[in-house]
Amino acid sequence: MSNNVTGQIWHMLDELEALIGHVYVVGGRAVSATPPGALVELPPRKPQRGREQDTFFTLVTPAGSTQGQATFYEQLARLAADLYFQTSGGVTSGLREAVGVVNNNLIEHNVVAGQRYEANMICLVLRGHEVYVARAGACLCLLRQGDSFITLPDDLRDEYALNGLPLGYSPVPDIKLSHYEIAPKHVMILADAGFAQADRQDLNDALGAGNLQSIIEPLKTLGGNKAQAVVIEFVSVDTPDPTVQAPPTGLRITRSSAAPTAAPASPLSATGLAAPVKSVAAPPTPPKPAPKPKSDPVRSPAPNAASVAAEPLPPIREIAAETTQNASRAGRRAVGGVASFLSAFTKGLSALLDRLLPEPEEGGPQIPAMLAAGLAILVPVVIVFIVVALRLSQADMTEFERQVQDVQAAADQASTIPITEQDRSKTVWVGVLQRIDNVELSSGRTDDATLEGIRAKAQGILDNYAKVTRRTAIPIRSFSDSAKLRGPIIQGGTSMYTLEIKSSAISRDTLNQTSNMVAARSAQPVVQKSQAVGSRSVQQLIDIVWMPEGGIPRANVLAALDTQGLLITYSPTFAPATSQSLPGSDLWVNPVAIATWQGRFYILDAGANQIWRYLPTGITYPDAPEEYFAATSKPDLKDAVDFAIDGSGNIFVLFSNGTLKRFNGGAEQPFSFNGLPDGSLKSANAMYLDNDSTLPAIYITDPLDQSVYQVTLAGTFRFRFRATDNAAFRQLTGVYVDQNRVYVASGSLIYTFTMEDKPDATPTP
């Protein structure tokens, strides 16, 4: 037998399981308890086909400003595990459905509660020598495979990649999936964002420390003030249980083979059919639910909450169970109708067969016995299948129509609420939208005109309360799926420049001003990584900016900066690109953005808490940079993400938490937002200062809010733009304004929309 075949057989025989420990840090102190949302579960005795060998791991942690009790997150973890083992199909589809159910039930719970509860969730499925990971919200995964160290996301300091949308925030969860092959001694950690600020090498060293206890101990200090984690070491099934050595107390290491089994599938109903389970709206209820708590599993709403949320809330699983029972009753009614119809149909079946196959006349032609027997069996079987399919189709249509009527009744009731009762009105209209999503998900129909009309009305009312201006965002340019975009920059209304950070390439596309679409894509990037520009090669590009004037060979050029201090300029008229090395680049720590003003070149260095200013001499920047902030008055810029300069020389610095600060001459000036719908932004990662319009304004992208904000230079709120397609602005990374038209980068696409409410064409990117 060949070595290759022998290795494959040994690989199959060498089954894996997991040794599991936990890290739970509260207030900077490690506690011995298991994190409330941590769960490991084995398949039930009779799992769905394909789930027999799976082990399910999950960690659910609080997100947002409102935090529930521990039992709340325990219920969410149990709900995901139960749902995964009761689904069929591939592992990734099962993970998607499990996370989707938790998200949907959390939103439904929030509608009843009248306030928002959000959660982060990370799940892992072990199948043989493979693991599948699903993440939603602010959570991370660490994997040590021998000498290889992998993190999800790749850059733990990248807040955009780390802080995804939490569950309970949007009807469509933002789920990130990954897949790896594992072997004995590989170590994996499922954690919240508490470890994101730890040094990468320290995390790598911790995971390579040896046994599970040696791994857990340093992690307790690397998690900062607050952290939760499930620590998993993959081992062969014959590996002995580890021995926990003193001095650590309270440390408990378990085996995945000792985990509880999942709840069995729903029992058969009186009709002999399993109670239907809605894939998102109604998760199955386990046969042995946890005892009902004396109070609601989450904190009670504030005393001034809307009246619809004033009553105590049932646990999230009970809400789901009630929906499941309603669906079960509807299913039994449909089946009963089919049975009655088939009973009546059977009475006439004999007569029908007599006419199809009459007794032959004496001496006449005979029908072969085999043919007659075949027809006698085949004809009724075909007819029964057709009738059953027809009947079930009609029952489904009736159920769908009933659900639409229920949504219409809920919308009619919501319309009676006075507009002055804003809190109550918002809660009820959010519930109407959730009902629509549930109906569409359970029926698979998304084209019903009645539901679309109700959705438009509900969304319009909620947008009015939230001061949201909806615009149709048209995709005009697409990049690779993994692209991370910076920009775009529009020049002359016809040239669009976009920086793709990961590949470190700048594209130049030609726009059609009439149709507002890309007329021609650039065949090659104007500048890209490893390209020789002048005497040096381009490395990692940081940012791009348009320089209308300055100490560079030519005015009106696109400028880009790379991490080694190379300033690259490109003119479409005088191609190719040119470059010059900026002195003093060894002083930079973490440059994140660039800007220009009156020929001067500025670099925002978040790591050095400084803005470096280069002054032109002739056509170059020959001197070391000036420090914009004095050494004694440097602000804290570690969370700064972008900046811009207005016509008066005021520098506006944007921070990832959505705050904006203004400086002049190195000194901070008074500045605050006024009139923001929620009082503040949820997040921020890019800005554009429009100096050229009649009313200069600042545009800020808030990816968590999926909005582009417009404020005046004094900070007064003007607009909160969102796309009519709720998925369009889920990954905002850049914004640019050219007269009345706004261009945004979101995910791998460039979108455009007008500030005025007027229709646009819809080109294909």
mmCIF file of C-alpha atoms in Angstrom, residues 278-582:
data_model
loop_
_atom_site.group_PDB
_atom_site.id
_atom_site.type_symbol
_atom_site.label_atom_id
_atom_site.label_comp_id
_atom_site.label_asym_id
_atom_site.label_seq_id
_atom_site.Cartn_x
_atom_site.Cartn_y
_atom_site.Cartn_z
ATOM 1 C CA LYS A 278 -40.150 28.481 10.209
ATOM 2 C CA SER A 279 -36.570 28.776 9.098
ATOM 3 C CA VAL A 280 -36.140 32.243 10.572
ATOM 4 C CA ALA A 281 -39.262 33.441 12.288
ATOM 5 C CA ALA A 282 -39.982 30.487 14.545
ATOM 6 C CA PRO A 283 -37.136 28.392 15.984
ATOM 7 C CA PRO A 284 -38.015 24.979 17.431
ATOM 8 C CA THR A 285 -38.593 24.647 21.133
ATOM 9 C CA PRO A 286 -36.649 21.871 22.906
ATOM 10 C CA PRO A 287 -38.739 19.279 24.759
ATOM 11 C CA LYS A 288 -37.130 20.189 28.083
ATOM 12 C CA PRO A 289 -36.971 23.983 28.193
ATOM 13 C CA ALA A 290 -35.254 25.782 30.991
ATOM 14 C CA PRO A 291 -37.513 26.697 33.937
ATOM 15 C CA LYS A 292 -39.287 29.950 33.377
ATOM 16 C CA PRO A 293 -37.473 32.755 35.207
ATOM 17 C CA LYS A 294 -39.299 34.796 37.782
ATOM 18 C CA SER A 295 -38.656 37.928 35.783
ATOM 19 C CA ASP A 296 -37.939 38.742 32.175
ATOM 20 C CA PRO A 297 -34.530 37.510 31.011
ATOM 21 C CA VAL A 298 -33.548 41.042 30.093
ATOM 22 C CA ARG A 299 -33.693 44.212 32.077
ATOM 23 C CA SER A 300 -37.081 45.872 32.206
ATOM 24 C CA PRO A 301 -37.678 48.797 29.862
ATOM 25 C CA ALA A 302 -37.489 52.316 31.198
ATOM 26 C CA PRO A 303 -40.603 53.621 33.025
ATOM 27 C CA ASN A 304 -41.432 55.947 30.149
ATOM 28 C CA ALA A 305 -41.316 53.192 27.509
ATOM 29 C CA ALA A 306 -44.192 52.857 25.090
ATOM 30 C CA SER A 307 -47.339 51.302 26.469
ATOM 31 C CA VAL A 308 -47.026 48.334 24.109
ATOM 32 C CA ALA A 309 -43.830 47.306 25.930
ATOM 33 C CA ALA A 310 -45.098 47.956 29.443
ATOM 34 C CA GLU A 311 -46.129 44.378 30.205
ATOM 35 C CA PRO A 312 -43.515 41.804 31.318
ATOM 36 C CA LEU A 313 -41.892 40.080 28.369
ATOM 37 C CA PRO A 314 -41.956 36.316 27.832
ATOM 38 C CA PRO A 315 -38.570 34.663 27.290
ATOM 39 C CA ILE A 316 -37.364 34.764 23.730
ATOM 40 C CA ARG A 317 -37.863 30.997 23.258
ATOM 41 C CA GLU A 318 -41.518 31.214 24.363
ATOM 42 C CA ILE A 319 -42.208 33.872 21.770
ATOM 43 C CA ALA A 320 -40.753 31.580 19.114
ATOM 44 C CA ALA A 321 -42.693 28.553 20.396
ATOM 45 C CA GLU A 322 -46.019 30.355 20.149
ATOM 46 C CA THR A 323 -45.302 31.228 16.519
ATOM 47 C CA THR A 324 -44.375 27.599 15.839
ATOM 48 C CA GLN A 325 -47.629 26.337 17.377
ATOM 49 C CA ASN A 326 -49.659 28.714 15.227
ATOM 50 C CA ALA A 327 -47.874 27.430 12.139
ATOM 51 C CA SER A 328 -48.483 23.843 13.296
ATOM 52 C CA ARG A 329 -52.225 24.405 13.615
ATOM 53 C CA ALA A 330 -52.306 25.945 10.133
ATOM 54 C CA GLY A 331 -50.413 22.939 8.760
ATOM 55 C CA ARG A 332 -52.866 20.488 10.353
ATOM 56 C CA ARG A 333 -55.824 22.348 8.871
ATOM 57 C CA ALA A 334 -54.222 22.133 5.421
ATOM 58 C CA VAL A 335 -53.514 18.416 5.793
ATOM 59 C CA GLY A 336 -57.076 17.773 7.010
ATOM 60 C CA GLY A 337 -58.468 19.509 3.957
ATOM 61 C CA VAL A 338 -56.325 17.368 1.670
ATOM 62 C CA ALA A 339 -57.491 14.196 3.444
ATOM 63 C CA SER A 340 -61.182 15.123 3.040
ATOM 64 C CA PHE A 341 -60.701 15.860 -0.622
ATOM 65 C CA LEU A 342 -58.866 12.566 -1.237
ATOM 66 C CA SER A 343 -61.644 10.633 0.538
ATOM 67 C CA ALA A 344 -64.264 12.032 -1.815
ATOM 68 C CA PHE A 345 -61.953 11.501 -4.771
ATOM 69 C CA THR A 346 -61.407 7.830 -3.923
ATOM 70 C CA LYS A 347 -65.154 7.057 -4.111
ATOM 71 C CA GLY A 348 -65.191 7.946 -7.793
ATOM 72 C CA LEU A 349 -61.867 6.364 -8.631
ATOM 73 C CA SER A 350 -63.323 2.890 -9.186
ATOM 74 C CA ALA A 351 -65.902 4.138 -11.666
ATOM 75 C CA LEU A 352 -63.198 6.063 -13.506
ATOM 76 C CA LEU A 353 -61.055 2.960 -13.868
ATOM 77 C CA ASP A 354 -64.058 0.955 -15.121
ATOM 78 C CA ARG A 355 -64.470 3.464 -17.909
ATOM 79 C CA LEU A 356 -60.751 3.510 -18.702
ATOM 80 C CA LEU A 357 -60.463 -0.310 -18.633
ATOM 81 C CA PRO A 358 -63.903 -1.870 -19.430
ATOM 82 C CA GLU A 359 -64.393 -5.615 -19.440
ATOM 83 C CA PRO A 360 -63.587 -6.898 -22.966
ATOM 84 C CA GLU A 361 -66.386 -8.201 -25.121
ATOM 85 C CA GLU A 362 -66.378 -11.915 -25.774
ATOM 86 C CA GLY A 363 -64.237 -12.659 -28.793
ATOM 87 C CA GLY A 364 -62.985 -9.050 -28.984
ATOM 88 C CA PRO A 365 -59.418 -7.778 -28.650
ATOM 89 C CA GLN A 366 -57.857 -8.467 -25.239
ATOM 90 C CA ILE A 367 -55.762 -5.949 -23.221
ATOM 91 C CA PRO A 368 -52.604 -7.656 -21.995
ATOM 92 C CA ALA A 369 -52.843 -8.483 -18.304
ATOM 93 C CA MET A 370 -49.490 -6.819 -17.460
ATOM 94 C CA LEU A 371 -50.508 -3.609 -19.220
ATOM 95 C CA ALA A 372 -53.832 -3.557 -17.460
ATOM 96 C CA ALA A 373 -52.188 -4.100 -14.075
ATOM 97 C CA GLY A 374 -49.625 -1.375 -14.776
ATOM 98 C CA LEU A 375 -52.300 1.122 -15.775
ATOM 99 C CA ALA A 376 -54.391 0.225 -12.780
ATOM 100 C CA ILE A 377 -51.492 1.081 -10.488
ATOM 101 C CA LEU A 378 -49.946 4.020 -12.374
ATOM 102 C CA VAL A 379 -53.052 6.072 -13.176
ATOM 103 C CA PRO A 380 -54.308 6.539 -9.600
ATOM 104 C CA VAL A 381 -50.801 7.168 -8.278
ATOM 105 C CA VAL A 382 -50.203 9.954 -10.817
ATOM 106 C CA ILE A 383 -53.609 11.473 -10.146
ATOM 107 C CA VAL A 384 -53.120 11.367 -6.381
ATOM 108 C CA PHE A 385 -49.726 13.109 -6.690
ATOM 109 C CA ILE A 386 -51.211 15.824 -8.877
ATOM 110 C CA VAL A 387 -54.179 16.352 -6.563
ATOM 111 C CA VAL A 388 -52.039 16.465 -3.425
ATOM 112 C CA ALA A 389 -49.636 18.976 -5.002
ATOM 113 C CA LEU A 390 -52.540 21.128 -6.169
ATOM 114 C CA ARG A 391 -54.259 20.973 -2.819
ATOM 115 C CA LEU A 392 -51.120 21.842 -0.867
ATOM 116 C CA SER A 393 -50.403 24.712 -3.255
ATOM 117 C CA GLN A 394 -53.882 26.111 -2.665
ATOM 118 C CA ALA A 395 -53.489 25.684 1.099
ATOM 119 C CA ASP A 396 -50.161 27.528 0.971
ATOM 120 C CA MET A 397 -51.677 30.345 -1.027
ATOM 121 C CA THR A 398 -54.535 30.604 1.490
ATOM 122 C CA GLU A 399 -52.088 30.737 4.383
ATOM 123 C CA PHE A 400 -50.032 33.423 2.614
ATOM 124 C CA GLU A 401 -53.128 35.515 1.967
ATOM 125 C CA ARG A 402 -54.146 35.176 5.615
ATOM 126 C CA GLN A 403 -50.702 36.381 6.706
ATOM 127 C CA VAL A 404 -50.917 39.365 4.352
ATOM 128 C CA GLN A 405 -54.306 40.238 5.837
ATOM 129 C CA ASP A 406 -52.793 40.074 9.333
ATOM 130 C CA VAL A 407 -50.022 42.461 8.280
ATOM 131 C CA GLN A 408 -52.584 44.809 6.738
ATOM 132 C CA ALA A 409 -54.614 44.757 9.962
ATOM 133 C CA ALA A 410 -51.477 45.558 11.996
ATOM 134 C CA ALA A 411 -50.657 48.455 9.653
ATOM 135 C CA ASP A 412 -54.219 49.788 9.908
ATOM 136 C CA GLN A 413 -53.980 49.664 13.677
ATOM 137 C CA ALA A 414 -50.588 51.411 13.625
ATOM 138 C CA SER A 415 -52.079 54.175 11.492
ATOM 139 C CA THR A 416 -54.504 55.043 14.283
ATOM 140 C CA ILE A 417 -51.695 55.983 16.694
ATOM 141 C CA PRO A 418 -51.383 59.788 16.940
ATOM 142 C CA ILE A 419 -48.159 61.122 15.455
ATOM 143 C CA THR A 420 -47.485 62.860 18.779
ATOM 144 C CA GLU A 421 -47.032 59.465 20.481
ATOM 145 C CA GLN A 422 -43.681 59.019 18.791
ATOM 146 C CA ASP A 423 -42.214 56.221 20.930
ATOM 147 C CA ARG A 424 -45.313 54.052 20.669
ATOM 148 C CA SER A 425 -45.699 54.723 16.957
ATOM 149 C CA LYS A 426 -42.075 53.815 16.226
ATOM 150 C CA THR A 427 -42.315 50.571 18.192
ATOM 151 C CA VAL A 428 -45.483 49.447 16.400
ATOM 152 C CA TRP A 429 -44.255 50.358 12.890
ATOM 153 C CA VAL A 430 -40.985 48.505 13.500
ATOM 154 C CA GLY A 431 -43.145 45.536 14.429
ATOM 155 C CA VAL A 432 -45.045 45.883 11.142
ATOM 156 C CA LEU A 433 -41.796 45.775 9.172
ATOM 157 C CA GLN A 434 -40.722 42.706 11.100
ATOM 158 C CA ARG A 435 -44.030 40.987 10.306
ATOM 159 C CA ILE A 436 -43.469 41.665 6.613
ATOM 160 C CA ASP A 437 -39.973 40.145 6.765
ATOM 161 C CA ASN A 438 -41.317 37.085 8.562
ATOM 162 C CA VAL A 439 -44.063 36.536 5.989
ATOM 163 C CA GLU A 440 -41.625 36.862 3.085
ATOM 164 C CA LEU A 441 -39.064 34.559 4.681
ATOM 165 C CA SER A 442 -41.582 31.853 5.578
ATOM 166 C CA SER A 443 -43.374 31.952 2.208
ATOM 167 C CA GLY A 444 -40.434 32.659 -0.080
ATOM 168 C CA ARG A 445 -42.437 35.411 -1.794
ATOM 169 C CA THR A 446 -40.961 38.907 -2.041
ATOM 170 C CA ASP A 447 -43.049 40.396 -4.835
ATOM 171 C CA ASP A 448 -46.412 41.006 -3.178
ATOM 172 C CA ALA A 449 -47.675 44.491 -4.021
ATOM 173 C CA THR A 450 -49.664 44.817 -0.785
ATOM 174 C CA LEU A 451 -46.659 44.050 1.414
ATOM 175 C CA GLU A 452 -44.437 46.370 -0.627
ATOM 176 C CA GLY A 453 -46.928 49.203 -0.180
ATOM 177 C CA ILE A 454 -47.139 48.648 3.579
ATOM 178 C CA ARG A 455 -43.344 48.447 3.819
ATOM 179 C CA ALA A 456 -42.941 51.750 1.963
ATOM 180 C CA LYS A 457 -45.438 53.440 4.274
ATOM 181 C CA ALA A 458 -43.871 52.051 7.446
ATOM 182 C CA GLN A 459 -40.344 52.913 6.303
ATOM 183 C CA GLY A 460 -41.419 56.436 5.389
ATOM 184 C CA ILE A 461 -42.916 57.043 8.821
ATOM 185 C CA LEU A 462 -39.861 55.652 10.614
ATOM 186 C CA ASP A 463 -37.517 57.649 8.358
ATOM 187 C CA ASN A 464 -39.434 60.801 9.218
ATOM 188 C CA TYR A 465 -38.931 60.147 12.931
ATOM 189 C CA ALA A 466 -35.223 59.353 12.413
ATOM 190 C CA LYS A 467 -34.635 62.322 10.051
ATOM 191 C CA VAL A 468 -33.499 59.936 7.323
ATOM 192 C CA THR A 469 -33.431 61.018 3.683
ATOM 193 C CA ARG A 470 -33.680 58.002 1.378
ATOM 194 C CA ARG A 471 -31.979 58.089 -1.997
ATOM 195 C CA THR A 472 -31.596 55.531 -4.756
ATOM 196 C CA ALA A 473 -27.912 54.592 -4.724
ATOM 197 C CA ILE A 474 -26.770 53.487 -8.194
ATOM 198 C CA PRO A 475 -23.755 51.114 -8.374
ATOM 199 C CA ILE A 476 -21.417 52.416 -11.083
ATOM 200 C CA ARG A 477 -18.136 50.546 -10.523
ATOM 201 C CA SER A 478 -17.286 47.156 -8.992
ATOM 202 C CA PHE A 479 -13.983 45.784 -7.694
ATOM 203 C CA SER A 480 -12.977 42.341 -6.400
ATOM 204 C CA ASP A 481 -15.129 40.967 -3.584
ATOM 205 C CA SER A 482 -12.360 41.357 -0.996
ATOM 206 C CA ALA A 483 -11.522 44.949 -1.996
ATOM 207 C CA LYS A 484 -11.168 47.699 0.610
ATOM 208 C CA LEU A 485 -11.647 51.043 -1.090
ATOM 209 C CA ARG A 486 -10.422 54.554 -0.311
ATOM 210 C CA GLY A 487 -11.921 57.509 -2.126
ATOM 211 C CA PRO A 488 -13.263 57.989 -4.688
ATOM 212 C CA ILE A 489 -12.070 61.342 -6.069
ATOM 213 C CA ILE A 490 -13.929 62.942 -8.985
ATOM 214 C CA GLN A 491 -12.232 65.497 -11.228
ATOM 215 C CA GLY A 492 -13.882 67.521 -13.976
ATOM 216 C CA GLY A 493 -16.992 65.400 -13.640
ATOM 217 C CA THR A 494 -15.435 62.811 -15.956
ATOM 218 C CA SER A 495 -12.453 61.214 -14.156
ATOM 219 C CA MET A 496 -12.889 59.012 -11.092
ATOM 220 C CA TYR A 497 -9.873 57.841 -9.060
ATOM 221 C CA THR A 498 -10.198 55.042 -6.489
ATOM 222 C CA LEU A 499 -7.548 53.530 -4.222
ATOM 223 C CA GLU A 500 -7.841 49.799 -3.504
ATOM 224 C CA ILE A 501 -5.957 49.442 -0.227
ATOM 225 C CA LYS A 502 -5.263 45.692 -0.199
ATOM 226 C CA SER A 503 -3.724 45.557 -3.669
ATOM 227 C CA SER A 504 -2.298 49.074 -3.259
ATOM 228 C CA ALA A 505 -3.535 50.118 -6.729
ATOM 229 C CA ILE A 506 -5.148 53.314 -8.021
ATOM 230 C CA SER A 507 -7.683 53.011 -10.830
ATOM 231 C CA ARG A 508 -8.820 55.807 -13.135
ATOM 232 C CA ASP A 509 -12.243 55.458 -14.773
ATOM 233 C CA THR A 510 -14.082 57.726 -17.195
ATOM 234 C CA LEU A 511 -17.600 58.815 -16.226
ATOM 235 C CA ASN A 512 -20.489 59.624 -18.557
ATOM 236 C CA GLN A 513 -21.925 62.883 -17.218
ATOM 237 C CA THR A 514 -25.251 62.371 -18.951
ATOM 238 C CA SER A 515 -26.040 58.875 -17.683
ATOM 239 C CA ASN A 516 -23.964 59.034 -14.465
ATOM 240 C CA MET A 517 -22.275 55.727 -15.134
ATOM 241 C CA VAL A 518 -18.772 54.526 -15.964
ATOM 242 C CA ALA A 519 -18.232 54.997 -19.693
ATOM 243 C CA ALA A 520 -14.804 53.302 -19.704
ATOM 244 C CA ARG A 521 -12.756 51.430 -17.120
ATOM 245 C CA SER A 522 -9.000 51.789 -16.950
ATOM 246 C CA ALA A 523 -7.268 48.777 -18.434
ATOM 247 C CA GLN A 524 -4.372 49.099 -15.974
ATOM 248 C CA PRO A 525 -4.005 50.962 -12.657
ATOM 249 C CA VAL A 526 -2.289 54.308 -13.004
ATOM 250 C CA VAL A 527 -0.112 53.319 -10.024
ATOM 251 C CA GLN A 528 0.164 49.971 -8.257
ATOM 252 C CA LYS A 529 2.276 48.081 -5.736
ATOM 253 C CA SER A 530 5.831 47.156 -6.828
ATOM 254 C CA GLN A 531 5.635 49.565 -9.769
ATOM 255 C CA ALA A 532 8.784 51.611 -10.279
ATOM 256 C CA VAL A 533 8.033 55.347 -10.117
ATOM 257 C CA GLY A 534 11.187 57.347 -10.531
ATOM 258 C CA SER A 535 14.042 55.672 -8.678
ATOM 259 C CA ARG A 536 11.893 53.770 -6.151
ATOM 260 C CA SER A 537 9.122 51.169 -6.183
ATOM 261 C CA VAL A 538 5.677 51.738 -4.744
ATOM 262 C CA GLN A 539 4.926 49.855 -1.518
ATOM 263 C CA GLN A 540 1.771 50.088 0.622
ATOM 264 C CA LEU A 541 -0.316 53.139 -0.345
ATOM 265 C CA ILE A 542 -2.056 54.994 2.489
ATOM 266 C CA ASP A 543 -4.361 57.555 0.907
ATOM 267 C CA ILE A 544 -5.004 59.716 -2.165
ATOM 268 C CA VAL A 545 -5.824 63.422 -2.507
ATOM 269 C CA TRP A 546 -6.220 65.944 -5.330
ATOM 270 C CA MET A 547 -3.615 68.728 -5.266
ATOM 271 C CA PRO A 548 -4.773 71.800 -7.180
ATOM 272 C CA GLU A 549 -1.533 73.661 -6.383
ATOM 273 C CA GLY A 550 1.693 73.274 -4.460
ATOM 274 C CA GLY A 551 5.410 72.605 -4.474
ATOM 275 C CA ILE A 552 5.212 69.724 -6.888
ATOM 276 C CA PRO A 553 6.291 69.508 -10.533
ATOM 277 C CA ARG A 554 2.797 70.301 -11.764
ATOM 278 C CA ALA A 555 -0.450 71.592 -10.293
ATOM 279 C CA ASN A 556 -3.793 69.788 -10.600
ATOM 280 C CA VAL A 557 -2.499 66.291 -10.010
ATOM 281 C CA LEU A 558 -3.550 63.263 -8.033
ATOM 282 C CA ALA A 559 -1.201 62.633 -5.102
ATOM 283 C CA ALA A 560 -0.719 59.375 -3.196
ATOM 284 C CA LEU A 561 1.529 58.493 -0.284
ATOM 285 C CA ASP A 562 3.048 55.149 0.659
ATOM 286 C CA THR A 563 4.376 54.013 4.011
ATOM 287 C CA GLN A 564 8.058 54.373 3.048
ATOM 288 C CA GLY A 565 7.694 58.125 2.483
ATOM 289 C CA LEU A 566 7.240 58.116 -1.288
ATOM 290 C CA LEU A 567 4.983 60.935 -2.533
ATOM 291 C CA ILE A 568 3.574 59.904 -5.933
ATOM 292 C CA THR A 569 1.861 62.347 -8.280
ATOM 293 C CA TYR A 570 -0.097 61.560 -11.428
ATOM 294 C CA SER A 571 -1.379 63.919 -14.112
ATOM 295 C CA PRO A 572 -3.713 62.531 -16.787
ATOM 296 C CA THR A 573 -2.288 65.143 -19.166
ATOM 297 C CA PHE A 574 1.396 64.528 -18.459
ATOM 298 C CA ALA A 575 1.559 60.803 -17.715
ATOM 299 C CA PRO A 576 3.320 58.736 -16.405
ATOM 300 C CA ALA A 577 3.435 59.246 -12.628
ATOM 301 C CA THR A 578 6.363 60.917 -10.891
ATOM 302 C CA SER A 579 7.630 60.663 -7.328
ATOM 303 C CA GLN A 580 9.788 62.224 -4.656
ATOM 304 C CA SER A 581 10.945 60.930 -1.260
ATOM 305 C CA LEU A 582 9.736 62.985 1.683
#
